[in-house]
Amino acid sequence: AGFAAMKLPPAVVCLLLILVFFDAARVEARGTPSAQGARNQWSSMFVFGDDFVDNGNRPNITGEKTSRQWSYPYGSYLNSHYSTSPVLTGRFSNYRMQSDFIARMLGLHEAPPAYELTEDQSCDSSGMTFASGGAGVFKVKTKKVPTLAAQVQTFKRLVKDGVISTHQLHHSIALIAISGNDYMSDSDIETGFYTSFDDLDTYVGNVATEILDNVAQLQMLGVRKVIVNNLHPIGCTPLHTSSNNYTTCDLLGNYGASVHNKYLKQMLEERDNVHILDLYTAFTDIINHAPGGGSAESKNFKGKLTPCCESTYKGGYCGERSNSGKRLYDLCDTPDRMFYWDQTHPTHAGWEAVMKALQQPLMEFLDEDYVA
């Protein structure tokens, strides 16, 4: 049943409406060494979370919206004059995404291979990606995707079985990207509230606590350093800005993200060997800054709240085609000038700008001595 079918006090209804506005967060090859990397030479990376970092774990089911990342123009659409055939990798972007850029900071070529695309009883020297598009910390009723805890349990099993060695763990970092799926209208709200609809703070606190618990699990298993995304300004995604012709962000959605980030900071900032990646500020400085403000990267984007790839009809999706093969989406010519690729995910250029802004504090964290 939806929220409308439940008899709740008016104050609670107002708070729950914020969760509905969070619906905009529908965020749903082997690494090779290079000459650059952190001083401590972290050689392995394990990636958990959702579609911000999923590089192939969601299955390719023909004709389903959740499989759009396996269809053109996802993959390697760099511009309208790019002649090479696109390489479909299961990434929710037109080329690279967040985990790829972090991997390159470590001296790797790209994010570690997806778990579902890896042969049994093997783990690449660069690590492994367990993230799955559409995942959150709680179950999503309409999607069969592993929660963050389920992803960590899979990782734990591989450690227990010796597929991931102690030596590899001692030279590894983990990335956790939870980007708002727990606040979607089809998330398992009742589980999130533990059968009690108290208020927004309770629910968001539960989400943050679950992230904390999984950080602790990874550290207990031997991962040396853990990087955790905070929540980006959800109200600035094209899914929200489309209602006003892509001109302004939704303040309520951004407020909800700030509440999530407040709890995450309170729970994680004093924990050793953990670093919060401030996506909220990095995104905002590029796409939603005050006139005359913003980061140096902001001027490189002509489209900040508009998607490069957009359905031609309401309810459709980027990459969709009719039964006859007709394209049911519009595609921009220059995705390198657009921040958002589709309704919720940044372009390659967008991620590059965000991670450039976050690189210095991240590298300083990785270069710090491990606290035993």
CSV table of C-alpha atoms in Angstrom, one decimal:
chain,number,residue,atom,x,y,z
A,1,ALA,CA,0.0,0.0,0.0
A,2,GLY,CA,1.1,3.5,-0.7
A,3,PHE,CA,1.3,6.4,1.8
A,4,ALA,CA,-2.1,7.6,0.8
A,5,ALA,CA,-3.7,4.4,2.1
A,6,MET,CA,-2.3,4.8,5.6
A,7,LYS,CA,-4.0,6.9,8.2
A,8,LEU,CA,-1.3,9.0,9.7
A,9,PRO,CA,-1.2,12.2,11.7
A,10,PRO,CA,-0.8,15.4,9.5
A,11,ALA,CA,2.7,16.1,10.9
A,12,VAL,CA,3.9,12.6,10.0
A,13,VAL,CA,2.4,12.9,6.6
A,14,CYS,CA,4.3,16.1,6.0
A,15,LEU,CA,7.6,14.4,7.0
A,16,LEU,CA,6.9,11.4,4.8
A,17,LEU,CA,6.2,13.6,1.8
A,18,ILE,CA,9.9,14.5,1.9
A,19,LEU,CA,10.7,10.8,1.4
A,20,VAL,CA,8.5,10.9,-1.7
A,21,PHE,CA,10.4,13.9,-3.1
A,22,PHE,CA,13.6,11.8,-2.6
A,23,ASP,CA,12.2,9.7,-5.4
A,24,ALA,CA,14.5,11.7,-7.7
A,25,ALA,CA,17.3,9.6,-6.5
A,26,ARG,CA,16.4,6.7,-8.8
A,27,VAL,CA,19.8,5.7,-8.7
A,28,GLU,CA,19.2,2.9,-10.1
A,29,ALA,CA,38.0,-5.1,-17.3
A,30,ARG,CA,40.8,-5.5,-15.2
A,31,GLY,CA,42.8,-2.7,-13.7
A,32,THR,CA,46.3,-2.2,-14.8
A,33,PRO,CA,49.0,-0.4,-12.8
A,34,SER,CA,50.1,3.1,-13.9
A,35,ALA,CA,52.9,5.4,-12.7
A,36,GLN,CA,50.6,7.5,-10.5
A,37,GLY,CA,48.8,6.6,-7.3
A,38,ALA,CA,48.6,7.3,-3.6
A,39,ARG,CA,51.8,7.3,-1.6
A,40,ASN,CA,50.8,4.2,0.3
A,41,GLN,CA,50.1,2.4,-3.0
A,42,TRP,CA,46.7,0.9,-2.2
A,43,SER,CA,46.6,-1.7,-4.9
A,44,SER,CA,43.1,-3.1,-4.4
A,45,MET,CA,39.6,-1.5,-4.3
A,46,PHE,CA,36.3,-3.0,-3.3
A,47,VAL,CA,33.2,-1.2,-4.4
A,48,PHE,CA,29.7,-1.4,-2.8
A,49,GLY,CA,26.5,0.5,-3.3
A,50,ASP,CA,24.3,1.4,-6.2
A,51,ASP,CA,24.2,2.7,-9.8
A,52,PHE,CA,26.7,5.5,-9.2
A,53,VAL,CA,29.4,2.8,-9.1
A,54,ASP,CA,27.8,-0.3,-10.7
A,55,ASN,CA,29.9,-1.4,-13.7
A,56,GLY,CA,28.0,-4.5,-14.8
A,57,ASN,CA,26.3,-6.3,-11.9
A,58,ARG,CA,22.7,-5.5,-12.9
A,59,PRO,CA,21.6,-8.2,-15.4
A,60,ASN,CA,20.9,-7.4,-19.0
A,61,ILE,CA,17.2,-8.2,-19.6
A,62,THR,CA,16.1,-7.1,-23.0
A,63,GLY,CA,13.4,-4.5,-23.1
A,64,GLU,CA,13.5,-3.6,-19.4
A,65,LYS,CA,14.1,0.0,-18.2
A,66,THR,CA,16.4,-1.4,-15.5
A,67,SER,CA,18.7,-2.7,-18.3
A,68,ARG,CA,19.1,0.5,-20.1
A,69,GLN,CA,22.8,0.7,-19.1
A,70,TRP,CA,23.4,-2.2,-21.5
A,71,SER,CA,22.0,-0.3,-24.4
A,72,TYR,CA,23.3,2.4,-26.7
A,73,PRO,CA,24.0,5.2,-26.1
A,74,TYR,CA,25.2,4.1,-22.6
A,75,GLY,CA,28.8,2.9,-22.6
A,76,SER,CA,31.1,5.1,-24.8
A,77,TYR,CA,29.0,7.8,-26.4
A,78,LEU,CA,31.5,10.7,-26.3
A,79,ASN,CA,30.0,13.0,-28.9
A,80,SER,CA,27.9,12.9,-32.1
A,81,HIS,CA,30.9,12.6,-34.3
A,82,TYR,CA,32.5,9.7,-32.4
A,83,SER,CA,32.7,7.0,-35.1
A,84,THR,CA,33.8,4.0,-33.0
A,85,SER,CA,31.1,1.5,-32.0
A,86,PRO,CA,30.1,2.0,-28.4
A,87,VAL,CA,31.4,-0.5,-25.8
A,88,LEU,CA,28.5,-1.5,-23.5
A,89,THR,CA,29.9,-2.0,-20.0
A,90,GLY,CA,26.8,-1.9,-17.8
A,91,ARG,CA,27.7,1.6,-16.5
A,92,PHE,CA,25.0,4.1,-15.8
A,93,SER,CA,26.8,6.8,-17.8
A,94,ASN,CA,28.1,7.6,-21.2
A,95,TYR,CA,31.6,6.4,-20.3
A,96,ARG,CA,33.4,6.4,-17.0
A,97,MET,CA,31.8,7.0,-13.6
A,98,GLN,CA,32.8,7.8,-10.0
A,99,SER,CA,34.6,4.5,-9.1
A,100,ASP,CA,36.6,4.7,-12.4
A,101,PHE,CA,38.1,8.1,-11.4
A,102,ILE,CA,38.9,6.9,-7.9
A,103,ALA,CA,40.6,3.8,-9.3
A,104,ARG,CA,42.7,6.0,-11.5
A,105,MET,CA,43.9,8.0,-8.5
A,106,LEU,CA,45.1,4.7,-7.1
A,107,GLY,CA,47.1,4.0,-10.2
A,108,LEU,CA,44.6,1.6,-11.7
A,109,HIS,CA,43.1,1.9,-15.2
A,110,GLU,CA,39.5,1.7,-14.2
A,111,ALA,CA,37.2,0.4,-11.5
A,112,PRO,CA,37.7,-3.3,-10.5
A,113,PRO,CA,35.6,-5.9,-12.3
A,114,ALA,CA,32.0,-6.5,-11.5
A,115,TYR,CA,31.3,-9.5,-9.2
A,116,GLU,CA,28.6,-10.9,-11.5
A,117,LEU,CA,30.9,-10.9,-14.5
A,118,THR,CA,33.7,-12.6,-12.7
A,119,GLU,CA,34.4,-16.3,-12.8
A,120,ASP,CA,33.9,-18.2,-9.5
A,121,GLN,CA,36.9,-18.5,-7.2
A,122,SER,CA,38.8,-15.6,-8.6
A,123,CYS,CA,39.4,-12.0,-7.7
A,124,ASP,CA,41.2,-9.5,-9.8
A,125,SER,CA,44.4,-8.0,-8.3
A,126,SER,CA,42.7,-4.6,-8.6
A,127,GLY,CA,39.7,-5.8,-6.4
A,128,MET,CA,36.0,-6.3,-7.2
A,129,THR,CA,32.8,-4.3,-7.6
A,130,PHE,CA,29.7,-5.6,-5.7
A,131,ALA,CA,27.5,-2.5,-6.3
A,132,SER,CA,24.2,-3.0,-8.0
A,133,GLY,CA,22.0,-0.4,-9.7
A,134,GLY,CA,19.0,0.5,-7.7
A,135,ALA,CA,20.4,-0.8,-4.4
A,136,GLY,CA,20.0,0.8,-1.0
A,137,VAL,CA,20.5,-0.3,2.7
A,138,PHE,CA,17.0,-1.6,2.8
A,139,LYS,CA,15.2,-3.8,0.4
A,140,VAL,CA,13.3,-2.2,-2.5
A,141,LYS,CA,10.1,-4.1,-3.0
A,142,THR,CA,9.9,-3.7,-6.8
A,143,LYS,CA,13.5,-4.6,-7.5
A,144,LYS,CA,15.5,-7.8,-6.9
A,145,VAL,CA,18.8,-6.1,-6.0
A,146,PRO,CA,21.2,-7.0,-3.2
A,147,THR,CA,21.1,-4.5,-0.3
A,148,LEU,CA,24.4,-3.0,1.0
A,149,ALA,CA,24.5,-5.6,3.7
A,150,ALA,CA,24.0,-8.4,1.2
A,151,GLN,CA,26.8,-7.1,-0.9
A,152,VAL,CA,29.1,-7.0,2.2
A,153,GLN,CA,28.0,-10.6,3.0
A,154,THR,CA,29.1,-11.7,-0.4
A,155,PHE,CA,32.4,-10.0,0.1
A,156,LYS,CA,32.7,-11.7,3.6
A,157,ARG,CA,32.1,-15.1,2.0
A,158,LEU,CA,34.9,-14.5,-0.5
A,159,VAL,CA,37.3,-13.5,2.3
A,160,LYS,CA,36.3,-16.6,4.3
A,161,ASP,CA,36.8,-18.9,1.3
A,162,GLY,CA,40.2,-17.4,0.7
A,163,VAL,CA,39.3,-16.0,-2.7
A,164,ILE,CA,40.2,-12.6,-1.4
A,165,SER,CA,43.5,-13.0,0.5
A,166,THR,CA,44.6,-11.4,3.8
A,167,HIS,CA,47.5,-9.8,1.9
A,168,GLN,CA,45.1,-8.2,-0.6
A,169,LEU,CA,42.9,-6.9,2.2
A,170,HIS,CA,45.8,-5.2,3.9
A,171,HIS,CA,46.5,-3.2,0.7
A,172,SER,CA,42.8,-2.4,0.0
A,173,ILE,CA,40.3,0.4,0.3
A,174,ALA,CA,36.5,0.2,0.0
A,175,LEU,CA,34.1,2.7,-1.5
A,176,ILE,CA,30.4,2.8,-0.4
A,177,ALA,CA,28.1,4.7,-2.6
A,178,ILE,CA,24.5,4.9,-1.3
A,179,SER,CA,22.8,7.6,-3.4
A,180,GLY,CA,19.2,7.7,-2.2
A,181,ASN,CA,17.3,4.6,-3.3
A,182,ASP,CA,16.1,4.1,0.3
A,183,TYR,CA,14.1,7.3,-0.1
A,184,MET,CA,12.3,6.3,-3.2
A,185,SER,CA,8.5,5.8,-3.1
A,186,ASP,CA,8.9,2.1,-3.7
A,187,SER,CA,11.5,1.5,-1.0
A,188,ASP,CA,10.6,-0.8,1.9
A,189,ILE,CA,9.6,2.1,4.2
A,190,GLU,CA,8.0,-0.1,6.8
A,191,THR,CA,11.3,-2.0,7.3
A,192,GLY,CA,13.2,1.3,7.4
A,193,PHE,CA,11.0,2.5,10.2
A,194,TYR,CA,11.1,-0.8,11.9
A,195,THR,CA,7.2,-0.8,11.9
A,196,SER,CA,7.0,2.6,13.5
A,197,PHE,CA,6.2,5.8,11.5
A,198,ASP,CA,7.8,8.3,13.9
A,199,ASP,CA,9.4,11.0,11.7
A,200,LEU,CA,11.9,11.8,9.0
A,201,ASP,CA,14.8,11.9,11.5
A,202,THR,CA,14.1,8.4,12.7
A,203,TYR,CA,14.1,7.0,9.2
A,204,VAL,CA,17.1,8.9,7.9
A,205,GLY,CA,18.9,8.0,11.1
A,206,ASN,CA,18.2,4.3,10.5
A,207,VAL,CA,19.6,4.6,6.9
A,208,ALA,CA,22.8,6.2,8.3
A,209,THR,CA,23.1,3.7,11.0
A,210,GLU,CA,22.9,0.8,8.5
A,211,ILE,CA,25.7,2.5,6.5
A,212,LEU,CA,27.8,2.8,9.7
A,213,ASP,CA,27.2,-0.9,10.5
A,214,ASN,CA,28.5,-2.0,7.1
A,215,VAL,CA,31.5,0.3,7.4
A,216,ALA,CA,32.3,-1.5,10.7
A,217,GLN,CA,31.9,-4.9,9.0
A,218,LEU,CA,34.3,-4.0,6.3
A,219,GLN,CA,36.9,-2.8,8.7
A,220,MET,CA,36.5,-5.9,10.9
A,221,LEU,CA,37.1,-8.1,7.8
A,222,GLY,CA,40.4,-6.3,7.2
A,223,VAL,CA,39.8,-3.5,4.7
A,224,ARG,CA,42.2,-0.8,5.7
A,225,LYS,CA,40.5,2.4,4.6
A,226,VAL,CA,36.8,3.1,3.8
A,227,ILE,CA,35.4,5.9,1.6
A,228,VAL,CA,31.7,6.8,2.0
A,229,ASN,CA,29.7,9.1,-0.3
A,230,ASN,CA,27.4,11.6,1.3
A,231,LEU,CA,24.2,12.3,-0.6
A,232,HIS,CA,24.3,14.6,-3.6
A,233,PRO,CA,21.7,17.4,-4.0
A,234,ILE,CA,18.8,15.2,-5.2
A,235,GLY,CA,16.6,18.1,-5.9
A,236,CYS,CA,19.0,19.2,-8.8
A,237,THR,CA,18.6,15.9,-10.8
A,238,PRO,CA,16.8,16.4,-14.1
A,239,LEU,CA,14.1,14.1,-12.7
A,240,HIS,CA,13.1,17.0,-10.4
A,241,THR,CA,14.2,20.0,-12.5
A,242,SER,CA,12.2,18.8,-15.6
A,243,SER,CA,9.0,20.2,-14.0
A,244,ASN,CA,10.2,23.7,-14.3
A,245,ASN,CA,11.9,23.3,-17.7
A,246,TYR,CA,15.3,22.4,-16.1
A,247,THR,CA,15.8,25.9,-14.6
A,248,THR,CA,15.8,25.5,-10.8
A,249,CYS,CA,16.4,22.7,-8.2
A,250,ASP,CA,13.8,21.4,-5.8
A,251,LEU,CA,14.5,22.8,-2.4
A,252,LEU,CA,12.7,20.0,-0.5
A,253,GLY,CA,14.7,17.3,-2.1
A,254,ASN,CA,17.9,19.0,-1.3
A,255,TYR,CA,16.8,19.6,2.3
A,256,GLY,CA,16.2,15.9,2.7
A,257,ALA,CA,19.7,15.2,1.4
A,258,SER,CA,21.2,17.6,3.9
A,259,VAL,CA,19.4,15.7,6.8
A,260,HIS,CA,20.9,12.4,5.6
A,261,ASN,CA,24.3,14.0,5.4
A,262,LYS,CA,24.0,15.5,8.9
A,263,TYR,CA,23.4,12.0,10.4
A,264,LEU,CA,26.2,10.4,8.3
A,265,LYS,CA,28.7,13.0,9.4
A,266,GLN,CA,27.7,12.6,13.1
A,267,MET,CA,28.2,8.9,12.9
A,268,LEU,CA,31.3,8.6,10.8
A,269,GLU,CA,33.5,11.7,11.3
A,270,GLU,CA,35.2,10.4,14.4
A,271,ARG,CA,35.8,6.9,13.1
A,272,ASP,CA,39.4,6.1,12.3
A,273,ASN,CA,40.3,5.3,8.6
A,274,VAL,CA,37.0,6.5,7.2
A,275,HIS,CA,36.6,9.4,4.9
A,276,ILE,CA,33.3,11.0,3.7
A,277,LEU,CA,33.3,12.2,0.1
A,278,ASP,CA,31.3,15.4,0.0
A,279,LEU,CA,29.4,14.9,-3.2
A,280,TYR,CA,26.8,17.4,-2.0
A,281,THR,CA,29.2,20.3,-2.0
A,282,ALA,CA,31.1,19.2,-5.2
A,283,PHE,CA,27.8,18.8,-7.1
A,284,THR,CA,26.4,22.1,-5.8
A,285,ASP,CA,29.5,24.1,-6.6
A,286,ILE,CA,29.1,23.0,-10.3
A,287,ILE,CA,25.4,23.1,-10.9
A,288,ASN,CA,23.5,25.0,-8.2
A,289,HIS,CA,25.8,27.8,-7.0
A,290,ALA,CA,24.9,31.4,-6.3
A,291,PRO,CA,25.4,33.9,-9.3
A,292,GLY,CA,29.1,34.7,-9.6
A,293,GLY,CA,30.1,31.7,-7.4
A,294,GLY,CA,30.8,28.1,-8.0
A,295,SER,CA,33.9,26.1,-8.8
A,296,ALA,CA,36.2,26.7,-11.7
A,297,GLU,CA,34.8,23.6,-13.4
A,298,SER,CA,31.3,25.1,-13.4
A,299,LYS,CA,31.9,27.3,-16.4
A,300,ASN,CA,32.8,24.2,-18.5
A,301,PHE,CA,29.1,23.1,-18.5
A,302,LYS,CA,26.4,24.7,-20.6
A,303,GLY,CA,23.8,22.2,-19.4
A,304,LYS,CA,23.8,21.9,-15.6
A,305,LEU,CA,20.3,20.8,-14.8
A,306,THR,CA,19.4,19.3,-18.2
A,307,PRO,CA,20.0,15.7,-19.3
A,308,CYS,CA,22.0,14.9,-22.4
A,309,CYS,CA,19.9,11.9,-23.1
A,310,GLU,CA,16.1,12.2,-22.6
A,311,SER,CA,13.0,10.2,-23.5
A,312,THR,CA,10.7,11.7,-26.1
A,313,TYR,CA,7.6,10.9,-24.0
A,314,LYS,CA,6.7,11.0,-20.3
A,315,GLY,CA,7.6,7.7,-18.5
A,316,GLY,CA,10.1,6.6,-21.1
A,317,TYR,CA,13.9,6.4,-20.6
A,318,CYS,CA,17.2,7.0,-22.3
A,319,GLY,CA,18.1,4.2,-24.7
A,320,GLU,CA,14.6,3.0,-25.2
A,321,ARG,CA,13.5,1.9,-28.7
A,322,SER,CA,10.1,0.8,-30.1
A,323,ASN,CA,9.4,-2.7,-31.2
A,324,SER,CA,10.3,-1.6,-34.7
A,325,GLY,CA,13.7,-0.3,-33.5
A,326,LYS,CA,12.7,3.4,-33.7
A,327,ARG,CA,14.6,5.6,-31.2
A,328,LEU,CA,12.4,6.9,-28.4
A,329,TYR,CA,14.9,9.4,-26.9
A,330,ASP,CA,16.7,12.6,-27.8
A,331,LEU,CA,20.5,12.8,-27.6
A,332,CYS,CA,22.7,15.9,-27.2
A,333,ASP,CA,25.7,16.4,-29.5
A,334,THR,CA,28.2,17.3,-26.8
A,335,PRO,CA,27.9,15.3,-23.5
A,336,ASP,CA,31.2,16.7,-22.5
A,337,ARG,CA,29.4,20.0,-21.9
A,338,MET,CA,26.5,18.5,-20.0
A,339,PHE,CA,26.7,17.6,-16.3
A,340,TYR,CA,23.9,15.1,-16.3
A,341,TRP,CA,23.7,12.1,-18.7
A,342,ASP,CA,20.2,11.0,-18.0
A,343,GLN,CA,17.5,11.7,-15.4
A,344,THR,CA,19.7,10.9,-12.4
A,345,HIS,CA,23.3,10.1,-13.4
A,346,PRO,CA,26.2,12.4,-14.3
A,347,THR,CA,28.0,12.2,-17.5
A,348,HIS,CA,31.7,11.2,-17.8
A,349,ALA,CA,32.5,14.9,-17.8
A,350,GLY,CA,30.3,15.5,-14.8
A,351,TRP,CA,32.0,12.8,-12.8
A,352,GLU,CA,35.4,13.9,-13.9
A,353,ALA,CA,34.7,17.5,-12.6
A,354,VAL,CA,33.2,16.2,-9.3
A,355,MET,CA,36.1,13.9,-8.6
A,356,LYS,CA,38.7,16.6,-9.5
A,357,ALA,CA,37.1,18.8,-6.8
A,358,LEU,CA,37.3,15.9,-4.3
A,359,GLN,CA,40.7,14.6,-5.2
A,360,GLN,CA,43.0,16.5,-2.9
A,361,PRO,CA,41.2,15.7,0.4
A,362,LEU,CA,40.8,12.1,-0.7
A,363,MET,CA,44.4,11.7,-1.6
A,364,GLU,CA,45.4,13.3,1.7
A,365,PHE,CA,43.2,10.7,3.5
A,366,LEU,CA,44.8,7.8,1.6
A,367,ASP,CA,48.3,9.1,2.3
A,368,GLU,CA,47.7,9.3,6.0
A,369,ASP,CA,49.1,6.5,8.1
A,370,TYR,CA,46.7,3.7,8.8
A,371,VAL,CA,45.4,3.9,12.4
A,372,ALA,CA,45.5,0.4,13.9
